[in-house]
JSON list of C-alpha atoms in Angstrom, two decimals:
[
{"chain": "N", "resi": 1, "resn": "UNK", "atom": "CA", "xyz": [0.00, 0.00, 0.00]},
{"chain": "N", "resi": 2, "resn": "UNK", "atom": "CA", "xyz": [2.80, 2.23, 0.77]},
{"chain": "N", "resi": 3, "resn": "UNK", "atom": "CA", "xyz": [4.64, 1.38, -2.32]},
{"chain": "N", "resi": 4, "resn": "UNK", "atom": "CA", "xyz": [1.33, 2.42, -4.35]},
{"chain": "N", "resi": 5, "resn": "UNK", "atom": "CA", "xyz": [0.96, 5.52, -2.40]},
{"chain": "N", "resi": 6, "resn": "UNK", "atom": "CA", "xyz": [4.36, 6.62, -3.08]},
{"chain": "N", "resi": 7, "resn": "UNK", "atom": "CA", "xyz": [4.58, 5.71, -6.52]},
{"chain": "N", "resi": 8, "resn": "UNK", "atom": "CA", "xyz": [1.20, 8.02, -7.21]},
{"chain": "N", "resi": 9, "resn": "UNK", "atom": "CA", "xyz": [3.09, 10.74, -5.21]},
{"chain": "N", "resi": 10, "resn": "UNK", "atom": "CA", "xyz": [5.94, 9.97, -7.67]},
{"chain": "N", "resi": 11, "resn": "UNK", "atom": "CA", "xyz": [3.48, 10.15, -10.62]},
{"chain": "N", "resi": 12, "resn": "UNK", "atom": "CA", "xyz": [1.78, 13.46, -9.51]},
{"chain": "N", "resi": 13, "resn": "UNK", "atom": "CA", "xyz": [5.74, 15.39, -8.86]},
{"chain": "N", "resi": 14, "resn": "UNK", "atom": "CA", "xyz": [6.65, 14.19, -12.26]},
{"chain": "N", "resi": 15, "resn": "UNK", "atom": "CA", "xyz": [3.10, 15.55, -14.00]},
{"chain": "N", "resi": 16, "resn": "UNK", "atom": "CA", "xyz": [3.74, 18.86, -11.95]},
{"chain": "N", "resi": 17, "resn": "UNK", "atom": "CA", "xyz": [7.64, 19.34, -13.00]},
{"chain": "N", "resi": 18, "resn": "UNK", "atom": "CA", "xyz": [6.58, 18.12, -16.69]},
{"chain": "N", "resi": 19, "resn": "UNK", "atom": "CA", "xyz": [3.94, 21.46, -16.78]},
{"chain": "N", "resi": 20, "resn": "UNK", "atom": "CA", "xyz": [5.76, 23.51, -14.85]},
{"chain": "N", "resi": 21, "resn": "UNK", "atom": "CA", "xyz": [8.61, 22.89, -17.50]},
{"chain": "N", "resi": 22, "resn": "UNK", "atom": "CA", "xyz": [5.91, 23.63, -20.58]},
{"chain": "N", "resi": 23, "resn": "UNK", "atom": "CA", "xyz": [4.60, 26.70, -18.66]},
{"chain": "N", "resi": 24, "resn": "UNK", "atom": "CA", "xyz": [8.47, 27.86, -18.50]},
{"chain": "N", "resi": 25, "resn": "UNK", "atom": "CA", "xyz": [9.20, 27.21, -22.49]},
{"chain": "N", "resi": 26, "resn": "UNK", "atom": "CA", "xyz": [5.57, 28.96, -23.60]},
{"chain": "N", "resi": 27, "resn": "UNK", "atom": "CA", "xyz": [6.96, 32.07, -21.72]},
{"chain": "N", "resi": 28, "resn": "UNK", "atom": "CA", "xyz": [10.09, 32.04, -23.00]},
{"chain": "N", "resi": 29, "resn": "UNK", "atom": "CA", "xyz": [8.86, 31.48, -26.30]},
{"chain": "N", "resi": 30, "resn": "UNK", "atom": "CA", "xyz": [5.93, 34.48, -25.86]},
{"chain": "N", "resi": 31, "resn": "UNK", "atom": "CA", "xyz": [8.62, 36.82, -24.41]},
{"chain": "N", "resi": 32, "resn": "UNK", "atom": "CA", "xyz": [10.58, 36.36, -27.63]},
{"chain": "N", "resi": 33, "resn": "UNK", "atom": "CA", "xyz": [7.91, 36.14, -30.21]},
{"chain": "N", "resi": 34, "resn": "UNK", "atom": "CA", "xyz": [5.05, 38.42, -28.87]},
{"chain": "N", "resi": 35, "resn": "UNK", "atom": "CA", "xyz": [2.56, 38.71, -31.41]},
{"chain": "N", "resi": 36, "resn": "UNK", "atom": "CA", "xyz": [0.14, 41.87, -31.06]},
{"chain": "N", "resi": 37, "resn": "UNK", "atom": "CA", "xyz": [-4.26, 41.23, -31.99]},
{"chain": "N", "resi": 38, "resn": "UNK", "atom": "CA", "xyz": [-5.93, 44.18, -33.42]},
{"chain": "N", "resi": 39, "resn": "UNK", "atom": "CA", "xyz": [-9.25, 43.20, -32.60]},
{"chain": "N", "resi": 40, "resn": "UNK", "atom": "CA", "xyz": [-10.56, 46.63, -33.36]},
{"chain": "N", "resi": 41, "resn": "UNK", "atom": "CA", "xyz": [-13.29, 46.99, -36.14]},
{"chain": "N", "resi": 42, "resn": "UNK", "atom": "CA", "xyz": [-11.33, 49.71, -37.48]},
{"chain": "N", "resi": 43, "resn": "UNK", "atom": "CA", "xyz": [-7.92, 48.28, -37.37]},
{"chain": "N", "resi": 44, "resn": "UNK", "atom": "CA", "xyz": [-6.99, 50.87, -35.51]},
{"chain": "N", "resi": 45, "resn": "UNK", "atom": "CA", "xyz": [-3.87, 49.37, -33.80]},
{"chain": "N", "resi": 46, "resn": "UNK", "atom": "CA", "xyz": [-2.43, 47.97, -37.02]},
{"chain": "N", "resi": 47, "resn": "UNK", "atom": "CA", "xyz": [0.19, 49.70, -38.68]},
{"chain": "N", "resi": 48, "resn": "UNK", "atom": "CA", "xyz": [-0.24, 50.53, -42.39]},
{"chain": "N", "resi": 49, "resn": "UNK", "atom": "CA", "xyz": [1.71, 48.86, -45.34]},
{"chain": "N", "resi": 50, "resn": "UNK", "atom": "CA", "xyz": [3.63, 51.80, -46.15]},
{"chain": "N", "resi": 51, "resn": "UNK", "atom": "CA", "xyz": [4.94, 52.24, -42.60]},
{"chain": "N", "resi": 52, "resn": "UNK", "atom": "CA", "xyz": [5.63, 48.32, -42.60]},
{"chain": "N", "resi": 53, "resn": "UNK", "atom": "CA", "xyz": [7.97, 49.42, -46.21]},
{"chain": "N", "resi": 54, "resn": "UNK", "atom": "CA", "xyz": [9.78, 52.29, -43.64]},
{"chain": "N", "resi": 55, "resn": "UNK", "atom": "CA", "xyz": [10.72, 49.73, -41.41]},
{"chain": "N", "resi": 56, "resn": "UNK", "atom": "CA", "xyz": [11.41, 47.00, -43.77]},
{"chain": "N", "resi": 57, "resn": "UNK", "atom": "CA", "xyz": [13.60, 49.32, -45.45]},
{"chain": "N", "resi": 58, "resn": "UNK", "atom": "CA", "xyz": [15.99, 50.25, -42.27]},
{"chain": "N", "resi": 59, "resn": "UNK", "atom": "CA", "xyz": [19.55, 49.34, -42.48]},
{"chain": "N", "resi": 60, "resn": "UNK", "atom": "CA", "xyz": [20.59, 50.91, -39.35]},
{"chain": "N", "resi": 61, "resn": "UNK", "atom": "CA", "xyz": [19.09, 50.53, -35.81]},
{"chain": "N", "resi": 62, "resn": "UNK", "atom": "CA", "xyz": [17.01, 53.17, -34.40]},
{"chain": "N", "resi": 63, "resn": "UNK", "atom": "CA", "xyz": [16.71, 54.31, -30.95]},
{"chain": "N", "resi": 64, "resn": "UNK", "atom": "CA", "xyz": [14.12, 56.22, -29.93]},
{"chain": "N", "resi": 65, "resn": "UNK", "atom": "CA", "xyz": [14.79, 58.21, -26.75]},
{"chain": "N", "resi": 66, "resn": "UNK", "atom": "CA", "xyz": [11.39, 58.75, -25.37]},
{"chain": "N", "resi": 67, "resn": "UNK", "atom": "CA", "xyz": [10.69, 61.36, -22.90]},
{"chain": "N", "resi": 68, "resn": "UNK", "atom": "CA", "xyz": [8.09, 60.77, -20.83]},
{"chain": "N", "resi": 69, "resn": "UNK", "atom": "CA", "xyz": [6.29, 61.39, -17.52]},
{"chain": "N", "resi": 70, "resn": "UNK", "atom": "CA", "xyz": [4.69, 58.65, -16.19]},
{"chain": "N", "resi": 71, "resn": "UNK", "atom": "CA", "xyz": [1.26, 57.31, -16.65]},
{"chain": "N", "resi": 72, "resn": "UNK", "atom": "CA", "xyz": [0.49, 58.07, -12.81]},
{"chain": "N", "resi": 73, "resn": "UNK", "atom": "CA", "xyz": [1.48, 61.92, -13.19]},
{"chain": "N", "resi": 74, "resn": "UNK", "atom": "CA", "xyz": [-0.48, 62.50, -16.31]},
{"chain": "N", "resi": 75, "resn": "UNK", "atom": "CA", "xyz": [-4.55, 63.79, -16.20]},
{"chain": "N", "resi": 76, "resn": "UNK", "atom": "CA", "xyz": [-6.97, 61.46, -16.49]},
{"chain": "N", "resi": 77, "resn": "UNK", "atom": "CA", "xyz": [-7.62, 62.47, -19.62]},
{"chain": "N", "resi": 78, "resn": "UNK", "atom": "CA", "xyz": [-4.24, 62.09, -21.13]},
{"chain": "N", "resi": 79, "resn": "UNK", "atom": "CA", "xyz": [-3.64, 58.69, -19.85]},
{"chain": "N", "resi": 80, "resn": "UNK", "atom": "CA", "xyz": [-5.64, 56.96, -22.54]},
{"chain": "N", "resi": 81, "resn": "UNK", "atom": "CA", "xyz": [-4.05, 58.91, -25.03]},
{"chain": "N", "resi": 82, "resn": "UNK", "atom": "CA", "xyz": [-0.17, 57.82, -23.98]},
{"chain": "N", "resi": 83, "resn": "UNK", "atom": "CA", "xyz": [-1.67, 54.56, -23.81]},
{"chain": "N", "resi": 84, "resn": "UNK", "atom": "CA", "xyz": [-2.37, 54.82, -28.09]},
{"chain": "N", "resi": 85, "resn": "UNK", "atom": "CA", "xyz": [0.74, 56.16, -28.11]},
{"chain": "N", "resi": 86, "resn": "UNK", "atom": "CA", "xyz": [3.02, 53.41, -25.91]},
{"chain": "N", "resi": 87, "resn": "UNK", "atom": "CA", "xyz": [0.80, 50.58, -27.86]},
{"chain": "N", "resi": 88, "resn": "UNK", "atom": "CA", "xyz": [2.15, 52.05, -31.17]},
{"chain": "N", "resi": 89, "resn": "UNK", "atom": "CA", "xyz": [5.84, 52.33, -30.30]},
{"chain": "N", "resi": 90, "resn": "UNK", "atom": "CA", "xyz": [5.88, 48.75, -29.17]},
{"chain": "N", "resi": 91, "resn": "UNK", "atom": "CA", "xyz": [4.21, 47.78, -32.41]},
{"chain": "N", "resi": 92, "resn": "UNK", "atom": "CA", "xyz": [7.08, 49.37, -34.34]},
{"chain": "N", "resi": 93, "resn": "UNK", "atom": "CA", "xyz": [9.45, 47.23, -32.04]},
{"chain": "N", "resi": 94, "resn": "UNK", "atom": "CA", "xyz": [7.47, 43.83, -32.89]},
{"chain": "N", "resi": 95, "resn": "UNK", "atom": "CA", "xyz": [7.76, 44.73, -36.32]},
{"chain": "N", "resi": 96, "resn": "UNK", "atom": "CA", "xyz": [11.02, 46.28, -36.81]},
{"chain": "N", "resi": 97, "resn": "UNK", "atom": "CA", "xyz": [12.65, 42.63, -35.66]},
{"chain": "N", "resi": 98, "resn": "UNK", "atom": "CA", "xyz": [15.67, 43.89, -33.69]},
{"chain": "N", "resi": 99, "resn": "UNK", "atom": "CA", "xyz": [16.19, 47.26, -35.96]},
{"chain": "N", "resi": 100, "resn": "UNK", "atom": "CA", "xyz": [14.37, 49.72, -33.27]},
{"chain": "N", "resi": 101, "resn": "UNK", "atom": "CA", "xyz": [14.82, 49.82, -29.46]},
{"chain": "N", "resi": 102, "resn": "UNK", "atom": "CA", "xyz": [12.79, 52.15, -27.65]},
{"chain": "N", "resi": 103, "resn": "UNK", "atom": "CA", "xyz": [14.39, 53.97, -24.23]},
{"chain": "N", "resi": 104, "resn": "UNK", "atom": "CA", "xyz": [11.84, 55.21, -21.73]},
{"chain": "N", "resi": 105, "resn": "UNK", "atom": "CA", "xyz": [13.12, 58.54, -19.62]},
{"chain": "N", "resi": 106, "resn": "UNK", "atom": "CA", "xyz": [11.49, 60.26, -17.16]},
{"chain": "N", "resi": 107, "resn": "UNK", "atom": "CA", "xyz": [12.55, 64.44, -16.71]},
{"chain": "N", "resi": 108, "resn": "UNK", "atom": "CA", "xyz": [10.88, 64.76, -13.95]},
{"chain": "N", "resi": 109, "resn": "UNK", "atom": "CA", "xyz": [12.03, 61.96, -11.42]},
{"chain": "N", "resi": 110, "resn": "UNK", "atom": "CA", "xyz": [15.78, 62.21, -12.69]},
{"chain": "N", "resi": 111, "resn": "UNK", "atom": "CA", "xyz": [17.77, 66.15, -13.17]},
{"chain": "N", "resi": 112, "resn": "UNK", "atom": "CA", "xyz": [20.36, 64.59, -15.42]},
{"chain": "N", "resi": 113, "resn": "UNK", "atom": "CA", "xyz": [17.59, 63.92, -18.05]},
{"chain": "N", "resi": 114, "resn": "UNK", "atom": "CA", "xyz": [15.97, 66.70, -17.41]},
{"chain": "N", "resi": 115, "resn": "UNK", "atom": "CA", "xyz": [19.43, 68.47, -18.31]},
{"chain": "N", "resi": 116, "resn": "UNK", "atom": "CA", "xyz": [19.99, 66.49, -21.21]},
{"chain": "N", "resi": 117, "resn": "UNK", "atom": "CA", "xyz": [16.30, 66.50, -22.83]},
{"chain": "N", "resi": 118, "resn": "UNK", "atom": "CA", "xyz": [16.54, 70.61, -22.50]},
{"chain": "N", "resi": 119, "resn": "UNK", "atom": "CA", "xyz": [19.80, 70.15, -23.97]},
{"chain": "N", "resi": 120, "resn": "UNK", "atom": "CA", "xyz": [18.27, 68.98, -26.77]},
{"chain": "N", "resi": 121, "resn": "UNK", "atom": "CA", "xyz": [15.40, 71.03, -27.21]},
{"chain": "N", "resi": 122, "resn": "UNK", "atom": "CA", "xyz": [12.82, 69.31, -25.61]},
{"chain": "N", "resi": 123, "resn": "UNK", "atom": "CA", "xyz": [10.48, 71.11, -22.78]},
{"chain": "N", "resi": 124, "resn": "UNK", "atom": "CA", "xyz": [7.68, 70.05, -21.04]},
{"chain": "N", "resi": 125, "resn": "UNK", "atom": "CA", "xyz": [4.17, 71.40, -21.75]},
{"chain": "N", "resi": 126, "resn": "UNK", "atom": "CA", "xyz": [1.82, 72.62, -19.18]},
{"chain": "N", "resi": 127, "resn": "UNK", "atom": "CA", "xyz": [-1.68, 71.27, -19.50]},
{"chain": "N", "resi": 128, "resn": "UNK", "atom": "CA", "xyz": [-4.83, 71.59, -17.73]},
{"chain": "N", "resi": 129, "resn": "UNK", "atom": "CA", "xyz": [-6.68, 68.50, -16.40]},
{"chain": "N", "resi": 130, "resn": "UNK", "atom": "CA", "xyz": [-9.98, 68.50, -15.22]},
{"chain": "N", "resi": 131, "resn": "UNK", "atom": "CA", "xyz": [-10.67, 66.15, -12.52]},
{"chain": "N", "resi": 132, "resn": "UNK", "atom": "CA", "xyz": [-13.72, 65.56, -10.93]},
{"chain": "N", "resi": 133, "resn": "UNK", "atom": "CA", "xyz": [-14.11, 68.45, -8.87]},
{"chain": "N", "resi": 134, "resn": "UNK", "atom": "CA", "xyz": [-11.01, 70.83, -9.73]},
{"chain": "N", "resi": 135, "resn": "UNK", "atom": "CA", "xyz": [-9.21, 72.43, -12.90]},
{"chain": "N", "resi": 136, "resn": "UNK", "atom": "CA", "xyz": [-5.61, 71.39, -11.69]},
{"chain": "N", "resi": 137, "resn": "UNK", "atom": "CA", "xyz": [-2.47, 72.34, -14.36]},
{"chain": "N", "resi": 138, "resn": "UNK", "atom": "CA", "xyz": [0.24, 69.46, -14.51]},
{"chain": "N", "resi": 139, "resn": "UNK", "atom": "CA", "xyz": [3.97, 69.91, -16.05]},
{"chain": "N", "resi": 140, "resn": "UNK", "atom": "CA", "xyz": [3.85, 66.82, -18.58]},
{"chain": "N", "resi": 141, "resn": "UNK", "atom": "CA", "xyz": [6.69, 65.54, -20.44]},
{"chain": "N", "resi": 142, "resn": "UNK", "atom": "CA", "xyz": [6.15, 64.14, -24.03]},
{"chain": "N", "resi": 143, "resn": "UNK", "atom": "CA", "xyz": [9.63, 64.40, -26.53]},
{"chain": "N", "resi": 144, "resn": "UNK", "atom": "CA", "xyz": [11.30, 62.48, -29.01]},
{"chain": "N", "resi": 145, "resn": "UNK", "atom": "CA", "xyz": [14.04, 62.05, -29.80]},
{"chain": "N", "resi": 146, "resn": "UNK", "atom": "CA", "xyz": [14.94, 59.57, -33.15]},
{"chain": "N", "resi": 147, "resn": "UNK", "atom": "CA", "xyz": [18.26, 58.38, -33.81]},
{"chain": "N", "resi": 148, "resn": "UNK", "atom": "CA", "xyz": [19.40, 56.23, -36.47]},
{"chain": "N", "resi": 149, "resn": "UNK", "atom": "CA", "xyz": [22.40, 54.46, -36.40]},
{"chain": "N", "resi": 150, "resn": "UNK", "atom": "CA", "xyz": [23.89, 57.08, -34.53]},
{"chain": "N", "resi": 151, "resn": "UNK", "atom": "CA", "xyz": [24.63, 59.38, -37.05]},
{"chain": "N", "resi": 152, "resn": "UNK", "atom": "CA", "xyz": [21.34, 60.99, -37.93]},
{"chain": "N", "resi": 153, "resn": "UNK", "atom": "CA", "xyz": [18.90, 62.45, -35.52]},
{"chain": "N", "resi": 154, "resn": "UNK", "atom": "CA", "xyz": [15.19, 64.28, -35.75]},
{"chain": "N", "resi": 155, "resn": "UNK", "atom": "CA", "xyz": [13.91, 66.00, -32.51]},
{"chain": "N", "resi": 156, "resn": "UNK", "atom": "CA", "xyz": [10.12, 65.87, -31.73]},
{"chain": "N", "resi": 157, "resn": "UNK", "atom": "CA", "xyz": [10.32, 68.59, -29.05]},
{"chain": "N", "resi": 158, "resn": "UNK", "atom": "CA", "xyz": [6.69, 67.82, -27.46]},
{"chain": "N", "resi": 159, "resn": "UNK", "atom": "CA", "xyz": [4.23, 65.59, -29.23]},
{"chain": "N", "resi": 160, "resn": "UNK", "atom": "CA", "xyz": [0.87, 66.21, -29.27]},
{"chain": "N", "resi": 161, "resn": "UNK", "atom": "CA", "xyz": [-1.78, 63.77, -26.96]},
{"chain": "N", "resi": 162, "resn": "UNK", "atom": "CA", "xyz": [-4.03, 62.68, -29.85]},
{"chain": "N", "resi": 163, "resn": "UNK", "atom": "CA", "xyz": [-7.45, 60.86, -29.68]},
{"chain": "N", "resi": 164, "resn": "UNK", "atom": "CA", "xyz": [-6.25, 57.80, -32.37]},
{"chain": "N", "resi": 165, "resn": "UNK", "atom": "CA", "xyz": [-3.35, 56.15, -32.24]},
{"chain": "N", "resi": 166, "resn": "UNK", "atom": "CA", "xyz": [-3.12, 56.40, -36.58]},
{"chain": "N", "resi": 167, "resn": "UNK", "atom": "CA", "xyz": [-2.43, 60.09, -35.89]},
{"chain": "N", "resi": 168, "resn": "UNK", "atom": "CA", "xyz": [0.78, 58.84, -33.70]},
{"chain": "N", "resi": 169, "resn": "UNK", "atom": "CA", "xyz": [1.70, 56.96, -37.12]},
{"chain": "N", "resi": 170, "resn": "UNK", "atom": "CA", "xyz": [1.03, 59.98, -39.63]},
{"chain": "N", "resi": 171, "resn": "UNK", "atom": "CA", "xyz": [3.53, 62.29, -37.27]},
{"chain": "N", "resi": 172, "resn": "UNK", "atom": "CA", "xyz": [6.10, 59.42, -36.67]},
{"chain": "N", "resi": 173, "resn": "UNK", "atom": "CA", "xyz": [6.60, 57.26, -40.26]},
{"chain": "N", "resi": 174, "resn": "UNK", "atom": "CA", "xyz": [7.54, 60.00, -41.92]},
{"chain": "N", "resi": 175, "resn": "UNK", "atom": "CA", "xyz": [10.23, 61.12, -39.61]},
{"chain": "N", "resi": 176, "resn": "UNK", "atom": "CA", "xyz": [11.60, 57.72, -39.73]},
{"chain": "N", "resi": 177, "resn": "UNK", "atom": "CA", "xyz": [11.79, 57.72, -43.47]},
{"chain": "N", "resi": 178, "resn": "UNK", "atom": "CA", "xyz": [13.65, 61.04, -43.42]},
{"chain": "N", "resi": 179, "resn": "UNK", "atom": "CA", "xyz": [16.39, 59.65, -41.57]},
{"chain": "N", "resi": 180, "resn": "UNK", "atom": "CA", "xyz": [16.84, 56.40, -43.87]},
{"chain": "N", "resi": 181, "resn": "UNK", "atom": "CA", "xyz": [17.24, 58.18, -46.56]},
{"chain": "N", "resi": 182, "resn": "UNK", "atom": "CA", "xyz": [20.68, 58.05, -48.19]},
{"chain": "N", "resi": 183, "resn": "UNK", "atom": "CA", "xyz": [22.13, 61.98, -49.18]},
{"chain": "N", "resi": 184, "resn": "UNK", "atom": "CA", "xyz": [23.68, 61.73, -52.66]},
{"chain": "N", "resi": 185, "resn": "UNK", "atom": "CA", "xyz": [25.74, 64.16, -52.99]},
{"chain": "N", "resi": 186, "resn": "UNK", "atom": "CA", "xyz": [24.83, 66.84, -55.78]},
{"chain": "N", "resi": 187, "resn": "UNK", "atom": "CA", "xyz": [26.40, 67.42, -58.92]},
{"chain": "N", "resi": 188, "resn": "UNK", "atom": "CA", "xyz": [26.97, 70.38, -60.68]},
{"chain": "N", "resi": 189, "resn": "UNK", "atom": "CA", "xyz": [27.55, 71.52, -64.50]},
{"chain": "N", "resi": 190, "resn": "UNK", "atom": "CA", "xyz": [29.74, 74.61, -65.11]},
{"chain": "N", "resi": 191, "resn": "UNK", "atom": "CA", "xyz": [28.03, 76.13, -68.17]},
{"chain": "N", "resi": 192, "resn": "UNK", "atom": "CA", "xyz": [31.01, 78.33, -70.19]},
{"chain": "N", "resi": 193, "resn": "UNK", "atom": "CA", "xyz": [29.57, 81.20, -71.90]},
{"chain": "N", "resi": 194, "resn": "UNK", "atom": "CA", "xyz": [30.62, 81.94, -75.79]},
{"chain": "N", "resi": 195, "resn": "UNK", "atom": "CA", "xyz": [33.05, 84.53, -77.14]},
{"chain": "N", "resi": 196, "resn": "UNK", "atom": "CA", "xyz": [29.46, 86.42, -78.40]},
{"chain": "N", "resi": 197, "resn": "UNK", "atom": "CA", "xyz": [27.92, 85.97, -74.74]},
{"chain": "N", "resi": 198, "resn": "UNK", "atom": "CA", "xyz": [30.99, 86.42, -72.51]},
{"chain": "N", "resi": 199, "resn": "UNK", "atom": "CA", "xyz": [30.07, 89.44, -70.16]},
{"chain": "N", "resi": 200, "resn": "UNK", "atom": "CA", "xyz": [32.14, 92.93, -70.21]},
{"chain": "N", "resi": 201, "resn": "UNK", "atom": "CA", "xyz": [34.10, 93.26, -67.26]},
{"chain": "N", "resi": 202, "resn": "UNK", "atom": "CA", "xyz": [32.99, 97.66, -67.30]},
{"chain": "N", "resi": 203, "resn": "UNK", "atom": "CA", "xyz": [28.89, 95.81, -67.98]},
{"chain": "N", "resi": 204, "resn": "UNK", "atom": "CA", "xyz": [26.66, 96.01, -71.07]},
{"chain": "N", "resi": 205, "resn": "UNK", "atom": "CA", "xyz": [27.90, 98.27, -73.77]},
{"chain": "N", "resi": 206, "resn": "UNK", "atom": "CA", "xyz": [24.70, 98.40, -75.69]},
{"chain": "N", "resi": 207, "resn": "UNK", "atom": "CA", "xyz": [23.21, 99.41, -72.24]},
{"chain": "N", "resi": 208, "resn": "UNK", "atom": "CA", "xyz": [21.35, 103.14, -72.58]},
{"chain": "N", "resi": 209, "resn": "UNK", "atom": "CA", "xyz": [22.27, 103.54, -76.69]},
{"chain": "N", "resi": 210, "resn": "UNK", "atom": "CA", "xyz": [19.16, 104.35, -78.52]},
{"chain": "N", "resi": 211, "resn": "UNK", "atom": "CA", "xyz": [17.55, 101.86, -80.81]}
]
């Protein structure tokens, strides 16, 4: 009876270690390959094909430094809004496969980037919430800053709260391309003027002569 007993117990450690050791490897895998549902009727959440191209197209990393103050010292009413906006930036990490990191930094909790964000030219903005019995005015911290591969940079000084998160992709793709794009340099075509069109050193000689 005892041997029965402890062979169940045996049975039930093994069953336990064997999920426990499934559990582990679908987290792992999940943490590696998250895969984002836009369940939205609109597709709201789901970036367009031409931004897919932008990223596609990236031979450098990108880091974008993000500014921010946190959720808990925004107004109620921004919070949903930063939401859109945090949803889309990890989007463009899921899809940009390694090419674009994002770095969260807070002004306000740390003076050093504070320092450095004014350094850069961005500022806070000062905006009123309305909570459910007062008009209160919070400091709120929304830059960007977009670097690509270390060499090229655009600066978003503040970027606007907005009510869809496709407005967040209308301000951003376009940035992005910007910076991918190769500078050719120019060239130019010295055009020699003709013994009959070669300009007088003392002007035009048939200036002022009557016709």
């Amino acid at each position: 009876m005892n041997q029965d007993r402890g062979g169940y117990a045996l049975e039930i450690v093994l069953r336990v270690a064997l999920l426990v050791a499934v559990l582990g490897q679908v987290v792992f895998l999940a943490s590696r390959y998250r895969k984002r549902i836009d369940v939205t009727h609109d597709r709201l959440y789901t970036l367009t094909d031409s931004t897919r191209r932008v990223i596609a197209d990236l031979k450098k990393q990108l880091v974008i430094e993000a500014y921010f103050s946190k959720d808990d010292q925004l107004g109620a009413a921004f919070r949903e809004n930063r939401l859109m906006l945090d949803n889309f930036l990890d989007e463009l990490v899921q899809v940009g496969d390694g090419k674009i990191k994002i770095e969260k930094l807070d002004p306000q909790d740390d003076l050093d980037i504070k320092q450095q964000a004014e350094r850069i030219g961005i500022k806070p903005a000062q905006l009123q919430d309305v909570g459910d019995s007062s008009l209160s005015v919070k400091v709120v911290w929304q830059g960007l800053r977009l670097l690509y591969g270390g060499e090229r940079q655009e600066i978003i000084p503040l970027l606007r709260f907005e009510p869809f998160p496709t407005a967040y992709e209308t301000e951003l793709t376009p940035k992005i391309k910007a910076l991918t794009v190769e500078h050719k340099p120019k060239i130019g075509f010295l055009a020699y003027a003709t013994e009959a069109e070669a300009p007088s050193p003392f002007g035009n000689p048939n200036s002022g002569r009557p016709h």
